[in-house]
Short mmCIF file of C-alpha atoms and ligand atoms in Angstrom, two decimals:
data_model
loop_
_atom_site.label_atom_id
_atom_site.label_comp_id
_atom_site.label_asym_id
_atom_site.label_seq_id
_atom_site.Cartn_x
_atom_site.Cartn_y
_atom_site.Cartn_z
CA UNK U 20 -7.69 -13.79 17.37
CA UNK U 21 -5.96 -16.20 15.06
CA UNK U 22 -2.38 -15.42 14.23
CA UNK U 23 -2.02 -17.02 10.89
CA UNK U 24 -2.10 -14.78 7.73
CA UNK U 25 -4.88 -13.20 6.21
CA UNK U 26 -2.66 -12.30 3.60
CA UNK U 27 -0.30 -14.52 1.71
CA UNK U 28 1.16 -13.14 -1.64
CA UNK U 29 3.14 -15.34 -3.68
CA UNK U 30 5.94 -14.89 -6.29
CA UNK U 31 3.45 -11.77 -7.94
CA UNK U 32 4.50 -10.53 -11.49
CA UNK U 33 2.85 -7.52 -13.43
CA UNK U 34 4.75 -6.60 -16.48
CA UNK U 35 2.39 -3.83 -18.43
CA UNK U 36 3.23 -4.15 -22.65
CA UNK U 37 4.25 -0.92 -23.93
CA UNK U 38 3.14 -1.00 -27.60
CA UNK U 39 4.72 1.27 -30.73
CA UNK U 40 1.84 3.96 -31.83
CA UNK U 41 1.37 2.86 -35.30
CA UNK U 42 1.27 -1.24 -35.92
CA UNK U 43 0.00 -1.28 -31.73
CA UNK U 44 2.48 -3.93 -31.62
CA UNK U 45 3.86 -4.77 -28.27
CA UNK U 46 7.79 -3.25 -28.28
CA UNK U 47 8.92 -3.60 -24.39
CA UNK U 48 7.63 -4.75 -21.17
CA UNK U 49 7.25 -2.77 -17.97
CA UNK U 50 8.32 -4.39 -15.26
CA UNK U 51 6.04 -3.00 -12.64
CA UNK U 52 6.01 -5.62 -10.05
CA UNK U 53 8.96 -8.37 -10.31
CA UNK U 54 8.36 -11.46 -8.24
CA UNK U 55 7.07 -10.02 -4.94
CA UNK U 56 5.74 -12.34 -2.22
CA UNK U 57 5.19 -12.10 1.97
CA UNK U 58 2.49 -12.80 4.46
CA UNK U 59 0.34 -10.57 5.89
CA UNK U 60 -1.23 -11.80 9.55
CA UNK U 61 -4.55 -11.09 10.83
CA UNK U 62 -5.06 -7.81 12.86
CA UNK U 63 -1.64 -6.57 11.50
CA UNK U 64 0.07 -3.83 9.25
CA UNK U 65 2.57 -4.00 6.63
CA UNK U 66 3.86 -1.09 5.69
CA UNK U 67 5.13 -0.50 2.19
CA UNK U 68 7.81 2.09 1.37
CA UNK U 69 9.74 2.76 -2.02
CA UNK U 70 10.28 5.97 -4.21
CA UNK U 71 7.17 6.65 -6.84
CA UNK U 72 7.33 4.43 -9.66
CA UNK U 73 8.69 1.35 -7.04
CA UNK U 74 5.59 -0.85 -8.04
CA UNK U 75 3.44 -0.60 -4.78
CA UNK U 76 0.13 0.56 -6.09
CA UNK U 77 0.71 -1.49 -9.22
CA UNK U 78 1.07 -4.46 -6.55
CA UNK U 79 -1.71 -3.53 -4.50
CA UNK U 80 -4.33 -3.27 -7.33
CA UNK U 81 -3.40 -6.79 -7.99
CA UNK U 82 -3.64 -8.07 -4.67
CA UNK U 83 -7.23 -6.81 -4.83
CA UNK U 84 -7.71 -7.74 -8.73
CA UNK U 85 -8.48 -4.04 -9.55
CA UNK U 86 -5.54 -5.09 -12.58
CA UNK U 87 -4.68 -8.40 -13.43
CA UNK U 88 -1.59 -9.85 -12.15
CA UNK U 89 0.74 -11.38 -14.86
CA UNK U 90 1.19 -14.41 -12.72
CA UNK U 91 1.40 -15.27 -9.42
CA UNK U 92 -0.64 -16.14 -6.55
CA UNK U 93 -2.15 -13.84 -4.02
CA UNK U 94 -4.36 -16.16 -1.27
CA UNK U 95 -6.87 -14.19 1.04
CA UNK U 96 -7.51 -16.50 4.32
CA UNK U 97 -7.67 -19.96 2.15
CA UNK U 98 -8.88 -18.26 -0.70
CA UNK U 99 -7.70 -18.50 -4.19
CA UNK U 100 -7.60 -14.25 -5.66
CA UNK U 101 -5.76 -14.84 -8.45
CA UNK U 102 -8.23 -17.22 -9.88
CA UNK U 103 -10.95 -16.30 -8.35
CA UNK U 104 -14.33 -15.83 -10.98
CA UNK U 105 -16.97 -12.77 -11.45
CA UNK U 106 -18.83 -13.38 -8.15
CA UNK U 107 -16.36 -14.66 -6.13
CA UNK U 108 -14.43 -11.50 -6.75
CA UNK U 109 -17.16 -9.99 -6.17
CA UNK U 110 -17.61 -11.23 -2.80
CA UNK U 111 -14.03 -10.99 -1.75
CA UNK U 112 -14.14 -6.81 -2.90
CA UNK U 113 -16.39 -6.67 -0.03
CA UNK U 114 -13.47 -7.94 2.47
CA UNK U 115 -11.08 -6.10 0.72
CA UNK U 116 -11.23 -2.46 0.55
CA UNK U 117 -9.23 0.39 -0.86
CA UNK U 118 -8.13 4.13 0.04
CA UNK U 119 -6.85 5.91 -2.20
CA UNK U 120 -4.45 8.99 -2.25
CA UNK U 121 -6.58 11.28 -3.38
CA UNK U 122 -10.45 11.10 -2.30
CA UNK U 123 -11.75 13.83 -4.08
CA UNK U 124 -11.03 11.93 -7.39
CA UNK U 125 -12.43 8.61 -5.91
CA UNK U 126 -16.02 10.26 -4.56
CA UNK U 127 -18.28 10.64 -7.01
CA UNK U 128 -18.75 14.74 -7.04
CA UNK U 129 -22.82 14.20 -8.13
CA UNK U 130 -23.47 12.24 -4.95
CA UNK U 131 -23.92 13.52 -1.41
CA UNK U 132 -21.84 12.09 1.66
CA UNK U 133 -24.80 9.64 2.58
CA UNK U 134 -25.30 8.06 -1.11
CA UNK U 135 -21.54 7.94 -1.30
CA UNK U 136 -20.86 5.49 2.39
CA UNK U 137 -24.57 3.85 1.47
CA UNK U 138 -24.06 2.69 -1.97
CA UNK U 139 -22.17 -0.57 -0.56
CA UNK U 140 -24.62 -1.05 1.76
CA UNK U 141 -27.53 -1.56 -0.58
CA UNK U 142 -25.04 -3.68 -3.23
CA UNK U 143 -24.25 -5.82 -0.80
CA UNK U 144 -27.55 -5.87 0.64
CA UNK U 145 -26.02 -4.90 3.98
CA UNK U 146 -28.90 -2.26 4.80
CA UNK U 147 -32.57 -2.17 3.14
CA UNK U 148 -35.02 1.22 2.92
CA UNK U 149 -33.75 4.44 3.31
CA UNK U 150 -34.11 4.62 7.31
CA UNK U 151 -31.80 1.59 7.72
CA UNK U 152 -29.29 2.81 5.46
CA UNK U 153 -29.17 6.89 7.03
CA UNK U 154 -29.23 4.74 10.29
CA UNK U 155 -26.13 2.93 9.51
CA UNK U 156 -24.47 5.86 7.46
CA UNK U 157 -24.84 8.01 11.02
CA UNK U 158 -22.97 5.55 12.15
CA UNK U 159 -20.13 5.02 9.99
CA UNK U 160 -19.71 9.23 10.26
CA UNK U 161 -19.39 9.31 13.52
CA UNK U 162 -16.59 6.62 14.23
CA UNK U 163 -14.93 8.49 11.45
CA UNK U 164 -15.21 11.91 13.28
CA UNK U 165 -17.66 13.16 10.81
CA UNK U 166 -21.37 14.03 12.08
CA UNK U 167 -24.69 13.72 11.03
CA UNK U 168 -25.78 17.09 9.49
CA UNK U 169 -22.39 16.09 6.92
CA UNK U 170 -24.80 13.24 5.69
CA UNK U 171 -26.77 15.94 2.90
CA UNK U 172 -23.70 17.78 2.04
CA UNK U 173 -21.70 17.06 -1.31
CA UNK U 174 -17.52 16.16 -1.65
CA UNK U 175 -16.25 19.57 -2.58
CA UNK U 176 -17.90 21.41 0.92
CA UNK U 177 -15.10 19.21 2.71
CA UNK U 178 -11.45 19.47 3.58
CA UNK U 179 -8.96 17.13 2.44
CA UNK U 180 -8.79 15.46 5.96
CA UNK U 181 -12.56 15.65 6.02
CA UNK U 182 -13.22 13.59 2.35
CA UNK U 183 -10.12 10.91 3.28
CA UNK U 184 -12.50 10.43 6.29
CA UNK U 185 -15.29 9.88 4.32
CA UNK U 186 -13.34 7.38 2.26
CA UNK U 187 -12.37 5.65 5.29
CA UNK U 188 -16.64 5.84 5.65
CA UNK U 189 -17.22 3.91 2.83
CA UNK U 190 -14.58 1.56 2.59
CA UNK U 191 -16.07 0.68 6.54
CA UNK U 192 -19.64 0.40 4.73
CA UNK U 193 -19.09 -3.13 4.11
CA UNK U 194 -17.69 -4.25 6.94
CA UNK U 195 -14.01 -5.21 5.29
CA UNK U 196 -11.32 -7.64 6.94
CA UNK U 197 -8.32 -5.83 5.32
CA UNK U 198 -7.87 -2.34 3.83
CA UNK U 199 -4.93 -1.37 1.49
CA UNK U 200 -4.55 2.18 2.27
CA UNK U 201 -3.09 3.50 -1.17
CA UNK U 202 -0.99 6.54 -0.06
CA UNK U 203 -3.85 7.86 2.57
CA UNK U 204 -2.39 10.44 3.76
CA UNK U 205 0.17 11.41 1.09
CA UNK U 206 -1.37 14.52 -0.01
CA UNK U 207 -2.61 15.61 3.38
CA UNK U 208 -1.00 18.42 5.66
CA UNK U 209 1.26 16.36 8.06
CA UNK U 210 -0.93 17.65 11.21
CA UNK U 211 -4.25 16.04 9.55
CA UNK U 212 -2.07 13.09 8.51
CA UNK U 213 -1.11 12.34 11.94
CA UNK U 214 -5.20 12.48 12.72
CA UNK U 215 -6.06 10.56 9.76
CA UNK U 216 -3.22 7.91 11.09
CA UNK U 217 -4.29 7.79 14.66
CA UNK U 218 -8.33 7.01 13.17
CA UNK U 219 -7.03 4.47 11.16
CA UNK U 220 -5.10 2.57 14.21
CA UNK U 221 -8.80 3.23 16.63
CA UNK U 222 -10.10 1.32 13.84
CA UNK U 223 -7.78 -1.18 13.29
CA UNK U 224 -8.52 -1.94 17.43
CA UNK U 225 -12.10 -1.48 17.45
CA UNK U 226 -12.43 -3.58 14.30
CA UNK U 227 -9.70 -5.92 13.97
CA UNK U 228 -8.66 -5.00 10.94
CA UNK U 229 -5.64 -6.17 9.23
CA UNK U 230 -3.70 -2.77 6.70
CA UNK U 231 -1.18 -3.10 3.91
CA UNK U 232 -0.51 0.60 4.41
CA UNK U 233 1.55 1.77 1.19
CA UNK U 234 3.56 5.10 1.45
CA UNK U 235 6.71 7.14 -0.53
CA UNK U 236 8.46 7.88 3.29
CA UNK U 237 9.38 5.97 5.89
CA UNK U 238 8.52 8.57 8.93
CA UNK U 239 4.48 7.57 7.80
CA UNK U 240 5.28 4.03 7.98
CA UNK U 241 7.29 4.06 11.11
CA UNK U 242 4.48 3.87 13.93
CA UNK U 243 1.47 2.36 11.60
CA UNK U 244 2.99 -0.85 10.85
CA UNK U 245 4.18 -4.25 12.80
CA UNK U 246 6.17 -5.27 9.49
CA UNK U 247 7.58 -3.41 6.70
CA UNK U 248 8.80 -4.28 3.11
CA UNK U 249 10.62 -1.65 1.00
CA UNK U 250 10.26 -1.88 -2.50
CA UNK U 251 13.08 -0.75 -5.24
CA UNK U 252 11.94 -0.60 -9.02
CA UNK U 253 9.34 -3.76 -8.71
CA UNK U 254 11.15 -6.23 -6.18
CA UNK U 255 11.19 -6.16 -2.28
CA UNK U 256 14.71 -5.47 -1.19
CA UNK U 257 14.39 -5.74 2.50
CA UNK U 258 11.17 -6.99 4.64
CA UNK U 259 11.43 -6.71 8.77
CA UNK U 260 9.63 -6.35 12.11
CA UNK U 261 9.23 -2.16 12.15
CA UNK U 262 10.97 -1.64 15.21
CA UNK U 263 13.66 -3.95 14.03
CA UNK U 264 14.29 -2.41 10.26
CA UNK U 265 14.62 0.98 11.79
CA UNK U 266 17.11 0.43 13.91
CA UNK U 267 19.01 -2.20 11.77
CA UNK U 268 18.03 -1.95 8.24
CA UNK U 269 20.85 -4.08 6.29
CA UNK U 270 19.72 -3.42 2.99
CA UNK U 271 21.82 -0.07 1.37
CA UNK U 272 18.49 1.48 -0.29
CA UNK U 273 16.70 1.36 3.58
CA UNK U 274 19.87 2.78 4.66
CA UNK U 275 19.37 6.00 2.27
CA UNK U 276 15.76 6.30 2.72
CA UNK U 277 15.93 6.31 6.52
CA UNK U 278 18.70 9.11 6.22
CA UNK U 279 16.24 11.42 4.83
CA UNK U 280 13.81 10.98 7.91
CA UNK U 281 14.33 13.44 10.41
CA UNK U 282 15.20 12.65 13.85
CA UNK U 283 12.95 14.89 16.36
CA UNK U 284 15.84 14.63 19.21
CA UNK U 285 18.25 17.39 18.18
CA UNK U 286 21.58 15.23 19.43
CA UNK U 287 21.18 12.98 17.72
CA UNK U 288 22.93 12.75 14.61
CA UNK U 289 22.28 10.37 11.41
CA UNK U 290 24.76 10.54 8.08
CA UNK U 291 22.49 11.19 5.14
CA UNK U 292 23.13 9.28 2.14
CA UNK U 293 22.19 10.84 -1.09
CA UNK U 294 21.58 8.63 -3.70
CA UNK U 295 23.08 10.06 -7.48
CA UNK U 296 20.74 9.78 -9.78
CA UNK U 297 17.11 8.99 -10.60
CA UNK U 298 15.46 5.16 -10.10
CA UNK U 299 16.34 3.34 -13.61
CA UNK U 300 12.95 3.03 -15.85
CA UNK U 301 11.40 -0.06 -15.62
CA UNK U 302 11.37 -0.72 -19.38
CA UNK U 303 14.81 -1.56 -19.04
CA UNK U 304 15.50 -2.38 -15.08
CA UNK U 305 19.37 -2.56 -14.83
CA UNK U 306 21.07 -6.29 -14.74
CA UNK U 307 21.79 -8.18 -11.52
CA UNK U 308 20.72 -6.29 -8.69
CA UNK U 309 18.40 -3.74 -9.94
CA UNK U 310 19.77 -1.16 -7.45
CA UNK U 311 23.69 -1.24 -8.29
CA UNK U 312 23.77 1.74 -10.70
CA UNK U 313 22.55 3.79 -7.89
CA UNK U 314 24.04 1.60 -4.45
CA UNK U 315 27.18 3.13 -2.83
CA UNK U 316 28.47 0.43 -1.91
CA UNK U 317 27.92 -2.00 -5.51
CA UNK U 318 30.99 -4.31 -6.54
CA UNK U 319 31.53 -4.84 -10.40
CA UNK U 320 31.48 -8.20 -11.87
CA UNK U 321 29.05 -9.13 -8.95
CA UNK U 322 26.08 -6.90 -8.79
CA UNK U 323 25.28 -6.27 -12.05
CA UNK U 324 25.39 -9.18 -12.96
CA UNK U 325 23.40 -11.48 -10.28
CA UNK U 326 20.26 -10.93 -8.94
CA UNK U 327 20.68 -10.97 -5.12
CA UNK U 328 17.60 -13.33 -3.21
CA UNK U 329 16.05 -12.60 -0.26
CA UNK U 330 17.87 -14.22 2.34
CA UNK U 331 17.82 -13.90 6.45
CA UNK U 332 19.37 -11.50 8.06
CA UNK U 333 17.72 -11.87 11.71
CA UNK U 334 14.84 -13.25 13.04
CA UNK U 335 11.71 -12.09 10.47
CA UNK U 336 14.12 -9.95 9.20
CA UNK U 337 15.44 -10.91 5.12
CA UNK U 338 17.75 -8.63 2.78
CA UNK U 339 17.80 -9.05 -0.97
CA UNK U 340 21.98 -7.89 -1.23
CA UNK U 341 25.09 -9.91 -2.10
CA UNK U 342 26.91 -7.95 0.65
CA UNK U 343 24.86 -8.03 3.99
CA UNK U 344 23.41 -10.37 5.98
FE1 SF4 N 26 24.32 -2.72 -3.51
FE2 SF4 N 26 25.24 -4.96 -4.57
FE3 SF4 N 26 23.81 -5.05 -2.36
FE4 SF4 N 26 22.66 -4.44 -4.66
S1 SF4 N 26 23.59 -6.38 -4.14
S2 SF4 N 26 22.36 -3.42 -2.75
S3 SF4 N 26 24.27 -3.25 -5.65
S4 SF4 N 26 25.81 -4.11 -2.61
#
């Protein structure tokens, strides 16, 4: 397998207008995602963490032009996304699928399991006449754990687990390269998580397939994902090998978030850091570093007023802080 990247996401802005109820004119921007780039290689898994509201989802739909990017570039193995036209698009949606946090809303209730994984298949004319298509729908059930007899049966006769696996089912259908997994297994009990997780990674080694694997905590992230960026209010504050930003993360938001995670060994001991306050809106992201009014560790006259650049701190490892390196 080649190791360059599948992924490459360059300098991506989405600013959403927020417009005044009467005149509809357009009174503030929100800064959803501000200036995020990385690369994504083949067969791997980025893991993105940040508090709700951090701008992940907003940056994944425009990775996969579900929303269009304000500018930017995102480039999918050679190939132009961001300009990409109606069938092209089309044709890339087909190696670039989406889970979503909640499956129930994203399977169409009126539809039963096998119309639900087969639809792709016949729009991408992947499987012709009904025996070819319940042929390859058995299929995609059973490497998701599901079985046959499921096939007939509608969305609401399944568990939560159950219908994320049937997601996982369709986004399969067409044979993807890379899969953003949108909060997966967010909203599942963490036992079913863990199965959810452990499918996903089969996959990814049966398949090949190469995850940007979005989640609100760090303990999901931890043993999905080869790299991971965290995310504060629309920028990517620290980016690093997993193993490596776990046991060294430089950046003072990581720091807090991987306080919170438990540690399963009883002796050992890790200071929690609280942060005061909620994350700033992002109508009016704070000055300089956009984490300062919260960061324990901010310095006046510096922070808030310069925007900190990602910069190396280690070997694949960069920090986006004035005061570590
Ligand atoms: Fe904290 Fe300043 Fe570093 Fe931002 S740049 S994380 S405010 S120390």
């Amino acid at each position: 397998m080649s190791a360059g990247p599948l992924l490459q996401v360059r300098d991506l802005v989405k600013r959403f207008p927020v417009r005044s109820s009467l005149l509809r004119r357009t009174t503030a921007q929100v800064h959803a995602v501000d200036g995020v780039s990385f690369d994504l290689i083949k067969g791997q898994t980025l893991g993105v963490v940040g508090e709700s509201g951090c701008g992940k989802s907003t940056m994944a739909r425009c990775i996969l032009r579900l929303i269009e990017p304000t500018s930017g570039q995102v480039v999918f193995d050679g190939q132009d996304v961001t300009t990409a036209d109606r069938s092209e698009l089309r044709a890339l949606a087909r190696q670039m699928q989406i889970i979503f946090q909640d499956p129930f809303a994203s399977l169409n209730p009126r539809m039963t399991v096998g119309a639900i994984i087969g639809e792709g298949l016949l729009i991408h004319g992947l499987a012709h006449g009904r025996s070819e298509v319940a042929d390859r729908v058995t299929e995609l059930l059973t490497m998701v754990g599901l079985s046959k007899d499921q096939m007939r049966r509608y969305p609401h006769e399944f568990s939560g687990g159950q219908r994320q696996r049937i997601g996982i089912a369709r986004a399969l259908a067409v044979q993807p390269r890379m899969i953003v997994c949108d909060e997966a297994v967010s909203a599942l009990d963490v036992s079913i998580q863990a199965q959810v997780i452990n499918l996903l990674q089969d996959l990814q080694e049966q398949l090949g397939l190469t995850y940007v694997f979005i989640a609100h905590d760090l303990s999901v992230v931890e043993h999905t994902s080869n790299r991971v960026a965290v995310m504060y209010l629309g920028r990517i504050v620290e980016m690093a090998d997993a193993r490596d930003l776990y046991a060294q993360p430089k950046h003072p938001y990581t720091e807090s978030l991987l306080s919170a995670v438990p540690v399963p060994d009883p002796r050992v001991k890790r200071r929690r850091t609280v942060l005061q306050g909620d994350v700033p809106s992002p109508i009016h992201p704070p000055s300089g570093c956009h984490f300062h009014t919260r960061c324990p560790i901010a310095q006046e006259g510096l922070c808030d007023r310069e925007r900190p650049q990602l910069k190396s701190a280690g070997e694949g490892h960069t920090v986006a802080c004035h005061l570590r390196s």
